[in-house]
Amino acid sequence: MILKSPILFCSFKKLVFTSFFLFCLLTSCTKETAFSNTFTSNFKEGETEQYLKLDYWTKNPKDWQVTNDRIECLVSEKNSNIHLLTRRLENNNGDIEIKVHLGILNDEVSNKNWVGFHIGDKLNKKDNYNIRKGIDIGICTNGTLFIGTLNSNQKNSNLINALKTGVYLQLLIINNKKGNYTLDFSALEEKSGKVLTRISKKNVSEKQLVGSFSLVSNFENENNNSTANKTRSVWFKEWKIEGSKVTRLKV
């Protein structure tokens, strides 16, 4: 097609330029979104198998169920966890915020039973994801927070009640720029976001903060009671991870 009219030629040229600009803009936005380091869970009912295949790995898929826009652990057993496959803690001098909304489904109060995070696993598919060298960070069913080592403090009645309806756990990993980090861990009220309790740990080695992210349900069953094992333990939703120490992985 030959455009003899200067007006038509200018209009055509403008149209081509505009189309090219929009294409570049949309491509740029898509690429930025696709490779974003920020992770936000989006559990949808009926898609359990799909999510486990694409975004997560767990040793026992039948122990987990997606319902009511949240993922539930259907058992009360030791070290039930679900690993995130698409993000990891990078070996750099960055910061991270990890947050999750959760609620306890098992009423047993104990300073040995806990739910929360595990960070820094050195996972490898060839080893069936069994290498575990990171840090446990969570809240016990007696309402006490801990980082690394379980807290033997007495029960916190206010938090026990809050756990039944739901709380937010928030972990801040803060780079001290001296080869170590501070971990600031809080339990937040579900509706207001008010801090219910908080603990922190300083001088955490950067070597402990490289690896994967996991959600954990850990219920000790000393008597190996099969009925107790089949009790639902916890639900999780709104799991969010963001910060300069997060990297995206190809699955």
Short mmCIF file of C-alpha atoms in Angstrom, two decimals:
data_model
loop_
_atom_site.label_atom_id
_atom_site.label_comp_id
_atom_site.label_asym_id
_atom_site.label_seq_id
_atom_site.Cartn_x
_atom_site.Cartn_y
_atom_site.Cartn_z
CA MET A 1 0.00 0.00 0.00
CA ILE A 2 1.38 3.40 -1.04
CA LEU A 3 0.26 6.39 1.01
CA LYS A 4 0.50 9.37 -1.35
CA SER A 5 -1.26 11.85 0.91
CA PRO A 6 1.09 13.50 3.48
CA ILE A 7 -1.77 13.61 5.98
CA LEU A 8 -2.52 9.92 5.61
CA PHE A 9 1.18 9.07 5.79
CA CYS A 10 1.63 11.06 9.02
CA SER A 11 -1.46 9.44 10.54
CA PHE A 12 -0.20 5.99 9.60
CA LYS A 13 3.25 6.76 11.04
CA LYS A 14 1.68 8.01 14.26
CA LEU A 15 -0.46 4.88 14.52
CA VAL A 16 2.58 2.62 14.07
CA PHE A 17 4.58 4.54 16.69
CA THR A 18 1.69 4.45 19.18
CA SER A 19 1.19 0.71 18.67
CA PHE A 20 4.90 0.04 19.12
CA PHE A 21 4.98 2.15 22.31
CA LEU A 22 2.00 0.30 23.80
CA PHE A 23 3.55 -3.07 22.89
CA CYS A 24 6.82 -2.17 24.62
CA LEU A 25 4.97 -0.87 27.67
CA LEU A 26 2.81 -3.98 28.02
CA THR A 27 5.77 -6.29 27.43
CA SER A 28 7.80 -4.47 30.06
CA CYS A 29 4.99 -4.65 32.61
CA THR A 30 4.42 -8.35 31.96
CA LYS A 31 8.09 -9.15 32.31
CA GLU A 32 8.39 -7.15 35.54
CA THR A 33 5.37 -8.90 37.04
CA ALA A 34 6.51 -12.35 35.92
CA PHE A 35 9.91 -12.00 37.53
CA SER A 36 8.85 -10.13 40.68
CA ASN A 37 10.64 -11.21 43.86
CA THR A 38 7.52 -10.60 45.93
CA PHE A 39 5.39 -13.66 46.68
CA THR A 40 1.73 -13.64 47.74
CA SER A 41 -0.23 -16.86 48.15
CA ASN A 42 -3.57 -17.19 46.41
CA PHE A 43 -5.19 -20.41 47.58
CA LYS A 44 -8.39 -21.24 45.72
CA GLU A 45 -10.77 -24.03 46.59
CA GLY A 46 -10.53 -27.05 44.33
CA GLU A 47 -6.99 -26.34 43.15
CA THR A 48 -4.95 -28.16 45.79
CA GLU A 49 -3.15 -30.49 43.40
CA GLN A 50 -2.40 -27.69 40.95
CA TYR A 51 -0.83 -25.47 43.62
CA LEU A 52 1.21 -28.29 45.08
CA LYS A 53 2.59 -29.13 41.65
CA LEU A 54 3.35 -25.57 40.56
CA ASP A 55 4.30 -23.57 43.63
CA TYR A 56 4.86 -25.91 46.57
CA TRP A 57 6.28 -29.22 47.63
CA THR A 58 5.21 -31.36 50.57
CA LYS A 59 6.16 -34.90 51.48
CA ASN A 60 2.53 -35.87 52.11
CA PRO A 61 0.15 -33.98 49.75
CA LYS A 62 -2.88 -35.77 51.25
CA ASP A 63 -2.17 -34.04 54.58
CA TRP A 64 -3.08 -30.66 53.05
CA GLN A 65 -6.35 -29.31 51.71
CA VAL A 66 -7.35 -26.00 50.14
CA THR A 67 -10.74 -24.75 51.35
CA ASN A 68 -12.31 -21.37 52.13
CA ASP A 69 -9.43 -19.62 50.33
CA ARG A 70 -6.90 -21.06 52.76
CA ILE A 71 -4.74 -24.16 53.05
CA GLU A 72 -5.35 -26.48 56.02
CA CYS A 73 -3.15 -29.15 57.54
CA LEU A 74 -5.42 -32.16 58.04
CA VAL A 75 -3.15 -33.94 60.56
CA SER A 76 -1.55 -33.18 63.92
CA GLU A 77 1.84 -34.75 63.43
CA LYS A 78 5.48 -33.84 63.90
CA ASN A 79 7.05 -31.63 61.25
CA SER A 80 4.25 -31.37 58.70
CA ASN A 81 5.45 -28.71 56.32
CA ILE A 82 4.87 -27.21 52.93
CA HIS A 83 7.82 -25.72 51.03
CA LEU A 84 7.65 -22.79 48.65
CA LEU A 85 9.36 -23.65 45.36
CA THR A 86 9.30 -20.29 43.61
CA ARG A 87 11.24 -18.07 46.05
CA ARG A 88 14.30 -18.42 48.28
CA LEU A 89 16.52 -16.48 50.66
CA GLU A 90 19.37 -15.07 48.63
CA ASN A 91 22.99 -14.89 49.78
CA ASN A 92 23.18 -11.10 49.83
CA ASN A 93 22.95 -8.21 52.28
CA GLY A 94 19.21 -7.62 52.02
CA ASP A 95 16.13 -7.40 54.22
CA ILE A 96 12.90 -9.42 54.23
CA GLU A 97 9.38 -9.25 55.61
CA ILE A 98 7.43 -12.51 55.92
CA LYS A 99 3.80 -12.47 56.99
CA VAL A 100 1.04 -15.07 57.23
CA HIS A 101 -2.52 -15.24 58.52
CA LEU A 102 -3.21 -18.43 60.52
CA GLY A 103 -5.54 -20.09 62.99
CA ILE A 104 -5.24 -23.13 65.25
CA LEU A 105 -7.68 -26.01 64.68
CA ASN A 106 -6.31 -28.35 67.35
CA ASP A 107 -7.31 -27.25 70.88
CA GLU A 108 -4.47 -29.05 72.67
CA VAL A 109 -2.43 -26.47 74.62
CA SER A 110 1.29 -27.22 74.81
CA ASN A 111 4.69 -25.54 74.64
CA LYS A 112 5.84 -28.33 72.28
CA ASN A 113 3.12 -27.99 69.65
CA TRP A 114 3.70 -25.06 67.33
CA VAL A 115 2.94 -23.54 63.94
CA GLY A 116 4.80 -20.97 61.88
CA PHE A 117 7.81 -20.67 59.59
CA HIS A 118 10.98 -22.54 58.78
CA ILE A 119 13.55 -20.53 56.83
CA GLY A 120 16.91 -21.41 55.34
CA ASP A 121 16.43 -25.07 54.36
CA LYS A 122 19.07 -26.28 51.93
CA LEU A 123 16.63 -28.17 49.71
CA ASN A 124 17.61 -30.40 46.82
CA LYS A 125 15.27 -32.52 44.72
CA LYS A 126 17.90 -35.26 44.47
CA ASP A 127 17.81 -35.61 48.27
CA ASN A 128 13.99 -35.70 48.33
CA TYR A 129 14.01 -32.32 50.10
CA ASN A 130 15.16 -33.91 53.37
CA ILE A 131 18.07 -31.58 54.24
CA ARG A 132 17.00 -29.37 57.14
CA LYS A 133 19.48 -26.80 58.45
CA GLY A 134 17.50 -23.59 58.81
CA ILE A 135 15.66 -21.87 61.67
CA ASP A 136 12.26 -22.69 63.18
CA ILE A 137 10.26 -19.56 64.03
CA GLY A 138 6.73 -19.85 65.34
CA ILE A 139 4.07 -19.69 67.99
CA CYS A 140 3.27 -22.55 70.36
CA THR A 141 -0.32 -23.53 71.06
CA ASN A 142 0.17 -22.18 74.60
CA GLY A 143 0.55 -18.71 73.08
CA THR A 144 4.32 -18.20 73.33
CA LEU A 145 6.59 -17.07 70.49
CA PHE A 146 10.03 -18.51 69.80
CA ILE A 147 12.96 -18.14 67.42
CA GLY A 148 15.13 -21.22 66.99
CA THR A 149 14.45 -22.85 70.36
CA LEU A 150 11.04 -23.54 71.87
CA ASN A 151 10.03 -21.16 74.65
CA SER A 152 9.30 -22.79 78.02
CA ASN A 153 7.30 -19.80 79.30
CA GLN A 154 3.87 -20.34 80.80
CA LYS A 155 0.78 -20.10 78.63
CA ASN A 156 -0.61 -16.82 77.39
CA SER A 157 -4.39 -17.09 77.70
CA ASN A 158 -5.11 -14.04 75.53
CA LEU A 159 -3.07 -15.42 72.65
CA ILE A 160 -4.53 -18.92 73.03
CA ASN A 161 -8.00 -17.45 72.45
CA ALA A 162 -6.77 -15.28 69.58
CA LEU A 163 -5.19 -18.29 67.86
CA LYS A 164 -8.57 -20.01 67.65
CA THR A 165 -10.04 -17.22 65.53
CA GLY A 166 -6.87 -16.13 63.76
CA VAL A 167 -3.73 -14.00 64.09
CA TYR A 168 -1.03 -12.67 61.79
CA LEU A 169 2.58 -13.71 62.28
CA GLN A 170 5.11 -11.19 61.03
CA LEU A 171 8.85 -11.78 60.72
CA LEU A 172 11.28 -8.98 59.86
CA ILE A 173 14.80 -10.01 58.86
CA ILE A 174 16.93 -6.88 59.25
CA ASN A 175 20.45 -6.59 57.85
CA ASN A 176 22.86 -5.01 60.35
CA LYS A 177 25.55 -4.58 57.64
CA LYS A 178 28.07 -6.30 59.88
CA GLY A 179 27.70 -9.83 58.57
CA ASN A 180 24.76 -10.57 60.87
CA TYR A 181 21.04 -9.96 61.15
CA THR A 182 18.32 -9.14 63.67
CA LEU A 183 15.10 -11.17 63.58
CA ASP A 184 12.02 -9.33 64.83
CA PHE A 185 9.02 -11.61 65.29
CA SER A 186 5.49 -10.52 66.21
CA ALA A 187 1.95 -11.84 66.58
CA LEU A 188 -0.61 -9.29 65.38
CA GLU A 189 -4.30 -8.97 66.20
CA GLU A 190 -6.40 -10.18 63.27
CA LYS A 191 -8.57 -7.10 62.65
CA SER A 192 -6.63 -4.12 64.01
CA GLY A 193 -3.06 -5.26 63.32
CA LYS A 194 -2.14 -4.41 66.92
CA VAL A 195 0.97 -6.16 68.24
CA LEU A 196 -0.11 -8.82 70.74
CA THR A 197 3.39 -10.00 71.61
CA ARG A 198 6.89 -9.61 70.16
CA ILE A 199 10.34 -11.11 70.52
CA SER A 200 13.65 -10.51 68.75
CA LYS A 201 16.98 -12.19 68.27
CA LYS A 202 20.20 -10.36 67.40
CA ASN A 203 23.46 -11.42 65.79
CA VAL A 204 21.96 -14.16 63.61
CA SER A 205 24.59 -15.41 61.15
CA GLU A 206 23.98 -14.72 57.47
CA LYS A 207 24.82 -18.39 56.83
CA GLN A 208 21.53 -19.37 58.52
CA LEU A 209 19.55 -17.10 56.24
CA VAL A 210 20.14 -18.67 52.85
CA GLY A 211 17.72 -21.23 51.45
CA SER A 212 14.02 -21.96 51.21
CA PHE A 213 10.79 -20.89 52.93
CA SER A 214 8.32 -23.28 54.57
CA LEU A 215 5.10 -23.22 56.56
CA VAL A 216 5.14 -25.67 59.47
CA SER A 217 2.65 -27.52 61.66
CA ASN A 218 4.48 -29.41 64.41
CA PHE A 219 2.42 -31.41 66.90
CA GLU A 220 4.14 -33.85 69.24
CA ASN A 221 2.20 -37.07 69.80
CA GLU A 222 4.19 -38.99 72.38
CA ASN A 223 1.62 -41.78 72.66
CA ASN A 224 1.34 -42.18 68.87
CA ASN A 225 -2.43 -41.90 69.12
CA SER A 226 -3.83 -42.44 65.62
CA THR A 227 -7.01 -40.47 66.43
CA ALA A 228 -4.97 -37.48 67.59
CA ASN A 229 -2.84 -37.71 64.45
CA LYS A 230 -5.90 -37.30 62.25
CA THR A 231 -7.00 -34.08 63.96
CA ARG A 232 -6.71 -30.96 61.81
CA SER A 233 -4.00 -28.71 63.21
CA VAL A 234 -3.83 -25.29 61.51
CA TRP A 235 -4.91 -23.18 58.55
CA PHE A 236 -2.78 -20.67 56.65
CA LYS A 237 -3.63 -17.92 54.17
CA GLU A 238 -2.32 -14.56 52.96
CA TRP A 239 1.29 -15.75 53.02
CA LYS A 240 3.45 -12.90 51.78
CA ILE A 241 7.23 -12.66 51.31
CA GLU A 242 8.98 -9.55 50.04
CA GLY A 243 12.32 -7.77 50.28
CA SER A 244 15.73 -7.37 48.71
CA LYS A 245 16.96 -10.70 50.13
CA VAL A 246 14.32 -12.64 48.17
CA THR A 247 15.04 -14.17 44.77
CA ARG A 248 12.67 -15.83 42.31
CA LEU A 249 13.35 -19.39 41.17
CA LYS A 250 12.42 -21.17 37.95
CA VAL A 251 10.34 -24.28 38.67
#
